[in-house]
Amino acid sequence: MKELEERINKDGRVLGKDVLKVDSFLNHQIDPVLMDKMGNEFYQHFKDSGITKVLTVESSGIAPAVMTGLKFEVPVVFARKHKSITLKDDLYTSEVYSFTKKTANHISIAKKYLSADDKVLIIDDFLANGQAVNGLNDIIKDAGASLAGIGIVIEKSFQKGRQLIDKAGIPIYSLARIKAFDNGQVVFEPEND
Ligand code: 5GP
């Protein structure tokens, strides 16, 4: 998605060798106009896949997931990282190692929000090593639901997540695919559709 690549070039900052900071439009402040366009891109790509539910992880996946759910007119469920008094029983749970925080988290979804009839589209802000997507997929399997595809806002193709998803034969569509960071500059893969 050209507009997203331009925005990354303009506002993104490379931290160390493998982290991109995009706090000005995705991970802290949110640009709703850009989110709306991204939701539409995901919709156009997956509109014939029979999606009944969009699934993500709190917190940065929520904005693009909601915009996508809006286009499909289906519910959006976000896995929660912390248990609370309102979320403690009848949960699907999986363990996810956080790439940015370097800690293991349990993610949970109330069983009533995912059923064996669901065809799920996973949406997330970043794809690095594929841990978040894997955790969500474990939960989808536990529920007996099916995974129809994965939509990623920013994929770092040089990390191992993309390869794992391709190997599993799961349809994936990333709006921006980063091939490398070169001296603090972002190098994109040629655009896909
Ligand atoms: P994975 O689970 O694929 O290893 O990492 C994906 C998760 O880690 C995303 O949900 C995102 O929150 C976070 N993440 C991974 N790489 C980056 C990055 O370069 N920048 C930011 N802001 N978050 C990232």
GROMACS .gro file of C-alpha atoms and ligand atoms in nm:
model
  217
    1MET     CA    1   0.000   0.000   0.000
    2LYS     CA    2   0.181   0.301  -0.135
    3GLU     CA    3   0.034   0.553   0.109
    4LEU     CA    4   0.141   0.341   0.406
    5GLU     CA    5   0.495   0.302   0.271
    6GLU     CA    6   0.517   0.680   0.224
    7ARG     CA    7   0.395   0.733   0.578
    8ILE     CA    8   0.653   0.489   0.714
    9ASN     CA    9   0.925   0.670   0.521
   10LYS     CA   10   0.809   1.005   0.654
   11ASP     CA   11   0.730   0.923   1.019
   12GLY     CA   12   0.886   0.585   1.101
   13ARG     CA   13   1.205   0.554   1.302
   14VAL     CA   14   1.430   0.251   1.299
   15LEU     CA   15   1.543   0.144   1.646
   16GLY     CA   16   1.841  -0.089   1.668
   17LYS     CA   17   1.857  -0.354   1.401
   18ASP     CA   18   1.502  -0.486   1.390
   19VAL     CA   19   1.242  -0.251   1.542
   20LEU     CA   20   1.038   0.015   1.366
   21LYS     CA   21   0.877   0.286   1.574
   22VAL     CA   22   0.554   0.423   1.426
   23ASP     CA   23   0.400   0.587   1.730
   24SER     CA   24   0.268   0.886   1.537
   25PHE     CA   25   0.005   0.696   1.338
   26LEU     CA   26  -0.027   0.336   1.460
   27ASN     CA   27   0.110   0.247   1.803
   28HIS     CA   28   0.027   0.549   2.017
   29GLN     CA   29  -0.134   0.833   1.825
   30ILE     CA   30  -0.368   0.684   1.562
   31ASP     CA   31  -0.447   0.824   1.219
   32PRO     CA   32  -0.811   0.719   1.167
   33VAL     CA   33  -0.818   0.821   0.802
   34LEU     CA   34  -0.524   0.594   0.724
   35MET     CA   35  -0.679   0.317   0.941
   36ASP     CA   36  -1.000   0.344   0.740
   37LYS     CA   37  -0.809   0.297   0.414
   38MET     CA   38  -0.622   0.001   0.559
   39GLY     CA   39  -0.950  -0.161   0.669
   40ASN     CA   40  -1.071  -0.122   0.314
   41GLU     CA   41  -0.755  -0.281   0.170
   42PHE     CA   42  -0.799  -0.586   0.394
   43TYR     CA   43  -1.165  -0.603   0.301
   44GLN     CA   44  -1.093  -0.591  -0.072
   45HIS     CA   45  -0.837  -0.867  -0.038
   46PHE     CA   46  -1.040  -1.107   0.179
   47LYS     CA   47  -1.396  -1.019   0.081
   48ASP     CA   48  -1.466  -1.356  -0.084
   49SER     CA   49  -1.331  -1.564   0.207
   50GLY     CA   50  -1.656  -1.588   0.405
   51ILE     CA   51  -1.517  -1.405   0.709
   52THR     CA   52  -1.748  -1.409   1.014
   53LYS     CA   53  -1.512  -1.263   1.271
   54VAL     CA   54  -1.199  -1.049   1.297
   55LEU     CA   55  -0.951  -1.143   1.568
   56THR     CA   56  -0.657  -0.945   1.705
   57VAL     CA   57  -0.451  -0.886   2.022
   58GLU     CA   58  -0.471  -0.578   2.240
   59SER     CA   59  -0.373  -0.304   2.210
   60SER     CA   60  -0.216  -0.199   1.880
   61GLY     CA   61  -0.406  -0.449   1.669
   62ILE     CA   62  -0.743  -0.307   1.772
   63ALA     CA   63  -0.753   0.003   1.552
   64PRO     CA   64  -0.684  -0.171   1.217
   65ALA     CA   65  -0.900  -0.468   1.325
   66VAL     CA   66  -1.201  -0.249   1.403
   67MET     CA   67  -1.173  -0.070   1.069
   68THR     CA   68  -1.159  -0.407   0.896
   69GLY     CA   69  -1.455  -0.543   1.091
   70LEU     CA   70  -1.650  -0.233   0.997
   71LYS     CA   71  -1.604  -0.305   0.625
   72PHE     CA   72  -1.702  -0.672   0.668
   73GLU     CA   73  -1.979  -0.580   0.913
   74VAL     CA   74  -1.868  -0.861   1.144
   75PRO     CA   75  -1.767  -0.854   1.513
   76VAL     CA   76  -1.410  -0.784   1.616
   77VAL     CA   77  -1.264  -0.972   1.914
   78PHE     CA   78  -0.935  -0.877   2.074
   79ALA     CA   79  -0.742  -1.123   2.287
   80ARG     CA   80  -0.665  -0.975   2.626
   81LYS     CA   81  -0.321  -0.992   2.780
   82HIS     CA   82  -0.429  -0.962   3.143
   83LYS     CA   83  -0.699  -1.144   3.326
   84SER     CA   84  -0.948  -0.929   3.511
   85ILE     CA   85  -1.249  -0.982   3.734
   86THR     CA   86  -1.468  -0.951   3.430
   87LEU     CA   87  -1.263  -1.204   3.233
   88LYS     CA   88  -1.169  -1.512   3.430
   89ASP     CA   89  -1.380  -1.817   3.344
   90ASP     CA   90  -1.447  -2.010   3.027
   91LEU     CA   91  -1.145  -1.880   2.843
   92TYR     CA   92  -0.933  -1.996   2.557
   93THR     CA   93  -0.574  -1.918   2.651
   94SER     CA   94  -0.239  -1.931   2.479
   95GLU     CA   95   0.114  -1.821   2.559
   96VAL     CA   96   0.279  -1.556   2.344
   97TYR     CA   97   0.635  -1.430   2.368
   98SER     CA   98   0.634  -1.055   2.314
   99PHE     CA   99   0.885  -0.938   2.057
  100THR     CA  100   0.900  -0.580   2.183
  101LYS     CA  101   0.871  -0.645   2.558
  102LYS     CA  102   1.082  -0.964   2.565
  103THR     CA  103   0.843  -1.130   2.809
  104ALA     CA  104   0.590  -1.413   2.783
  105ASN     CA  105   0.223  -1.315   2.807
  106HIS     CA  106  -0.089  -1.522   2.831
  107ILE     CA  107  -0.353  -1.408   2.588
  108SER     CA  108  -0.716  -1.498   2.650
  109ILE     CA  109  -1.050  -1.487   2.476
  110ALA     CA  110  -1.386  -1.565   2.634
  111LYS     CA  111  -1.520  -1.887   2.482
  112LYS     CA  112  -1.855  -1.731   2.404
  113TYR     CA  113  -1.696  -1.501   2.145
  114LEU     CA  114  -1.549  -1.770   1.922
  115SER     CA  115  -1.732  -2.076   1.795
  116ALA     CA  116  -1.676  -2.371   1.562
  117ASP     CA  117  -1.883  -2.193   1.295
  118ASP     CA  118  -1.647  -1.898   1.273
  119LYS     CA  119  -1.423  -1.824   0.978
  120VAL     CA  120  -1.165  -1.595   1.124
  121LEU     CA  121  -0.949  -1.319   0.980
  122ILE     CA  122  -0.653  -1.234   1.206
  123ILE     CA  123  -0.540  -0.872   1.188
  124ASP     CA  124  -0.228  -0.737   1.360
  125ASP     CA  125  -0.014  -0.425   1.348
  126PHE     CA  126   0.324  -0.598   1.298
  127LEU     CA  127   0.454  -0.937   1.196
  128ALA     CA  128   0.800  -1.021   1.330
  129ASN     CA  129   0.857  -1.382   1.438
  130GLY     CA  130   0.493  -1.483   1.420
  131GLN     CA  131   0.438  -1.544   1.792
  132ALA     CA  132   0.122  -1.333   1.823
  133VAL     CA  133  -0.032  -1.490   1.513
  134ASN     CA  134   0.060  -1.838   1.640
  135GLY     CA  135  -0.103  -1.774   1.976
  136LEU     CA  136  -0.421  -1.654   1.808
  137ASN     CA  137  -0.418  -1.954   1.576
  138ASP     CA  138  -0.389  -2.190   1.878
  139ILE     CA  139  -0.701  -2.029   2.022
  140ILE     CA  140  -0.884  -2.061   1.688
  141LYS     CA  141  -0.796  -2.433   1.681
  142ASP     CA  142  -0.912  -2.481   2.042
  143ALA     CA  143  -1.245  -2.327   1.950
  144GLY     CA  144  -1.276  -2.556   1.647
  145ALA     CA  145  -1.306  -2.244   1.429
  146SER     CA  146  -1.120  -2.202   1.100
  147LEU     CA  147  -0.854  -1.952   1.007
  148ALA     CA  148  -0.937  -1.793   0.672
  149GLY     CA  149  -0.643  -1.557   0.652
  150ILE     CA  150  -0.404  -1.312   0.815
  151GLY     CA  151  -0.386  -0.937   0.748
  152ILE     CA  152  -0.078  -0.752   0.869
  153VAL     CA  153  -0.019  -0.377   0.861
  154ILE     CA  154   0.362  -0.389   0.865
  155GLU     CA  155   0.550  -0.710   0.794
  156LYS     CA  156   0.923  -0.734   0.856
  157SER     CA  157   0.991  -0.999   0.595
  158PHE     CA  158   1.346  -1.054   0.715
  159GLN     CA  159   1.219  -1.207   1.040
  160LYS     CA  160   1.081  -1.555   1.051
  161GLY     CA  161   0.702  -1.501   1.086
  162ARG     CA  162   0.627  -1.468   0.715
  163GLN     CA  163   0.813  -1.785   0.626
  164LEU     CA  164   0.631  -1.984   0.896
  165ILE     CA  165   0.291  -1.864   0.774
  166ASP     CA  166   0.374  -1.938   0.409
  167LYS     CA  167   0.497  -2.283   0.510
  168ALA     CA  168   0.168  -2.351   0.689
  169GLY     CA  169  -0.015  -2.253   0.370
  170ILE     CA  170  -0.219  -1.980   0.541
  171PRO     CA  171  -0.328  -1.691   0.315
  172ILE     CA  172  -0.152  -1.372   0.424
  173TYR     CA  173  -0.177  -1.014   0.303
  174SER     CA  174   0.058  -0.747   0.438
  175LEU     CA  175   0.005  -0.381   0.353
  176ALA     CA  176   0.374  -0.295   0.380
  177ARG     CA  177   0.652  -0.550   0.355
  178ILE     CA  178   0.992  -0.449   0.484
  179LYS     CA  179   1.283  -0.631   0.328
  180ALA     CA  180   1.556  -0.477   0.541
  181PHE     CA  181   1.668  -0.187   0.752
  182ASP     CA  182   1.972  -0.031   0.592
  183ASN     CA  183   2.154   0.230   0.798
  184GLY     CA  184   1.833   0.347   0.959
  185GLN     CA  185   1.649   0.350   0.625
  186VAL     CA  186   1.355   0.125   0.545
  187VAL     CA  187   1.386  -0.092   0.234
  188PHE     CA  188   1.052  -0.230   0.109
  189GLU     CA  189   0.980  -0.547  -0.084
  190PRO     CA  190   0.820  -0.483  -0.421
  191GLU     CA  191   0.444  -0.432  -0.372
  192ASN     CA  192   0.217  -0.734  -0.379
  193ASP     CA  193  -0.160  -0.729  -0.423
  1945GP     P1  194   0.568  -1.143   1.654
  1945GP     O1  195   0.466  -1.200   1.750
  1945GP     O2  196   0.530  -1.162   1.510
  1945GP     O3  197   0.707  -1.185   1.686
  1945GP     O4  198   0.566  -0.986   1.680
  1945GP     C1  199   0.450  -0.915   1.652
  1945GP     C2  200   0.407  -0.829   1.767
  1945GP     O5  201   0.519  -0.763   1.827
  1945GP     C3  202   0.313  -0.721   1.716
  1945GP     O6  203   0.185  -0.745   1.769
  1945GP     C4  204   0.370  -0.591   1.767
  1945GP     O7  205   0.296  -0.547   1.878
  1945GP     C5  206   0.510  -0.622   1.815
  1945GP     N1  207   0.616  -0.580   1.719
  1945GP     C6  208   0.698  -0.662   1.649
  1945GP     N2  209   0.788  -0.593   1.578
  1945GP     C7  210   0.761  -0.463   1.601
  1945GP     C8  211   0.822  -0.341   1.554
  1945GP     O8  212   0.919  -0.338   1.477
  1945GP     N3  213   0.766  -0.225   1.599
  1945GP     C9  214   0.658  -0.222   1.683
  1945GP     N4  215   0.611  -0.102   1.719
  1945GP     N5  216   0.599  -0.336   1.730
  1945GP    C10  217   0.651  -0.455   1.689
   0.00000   0.00000   0.00000
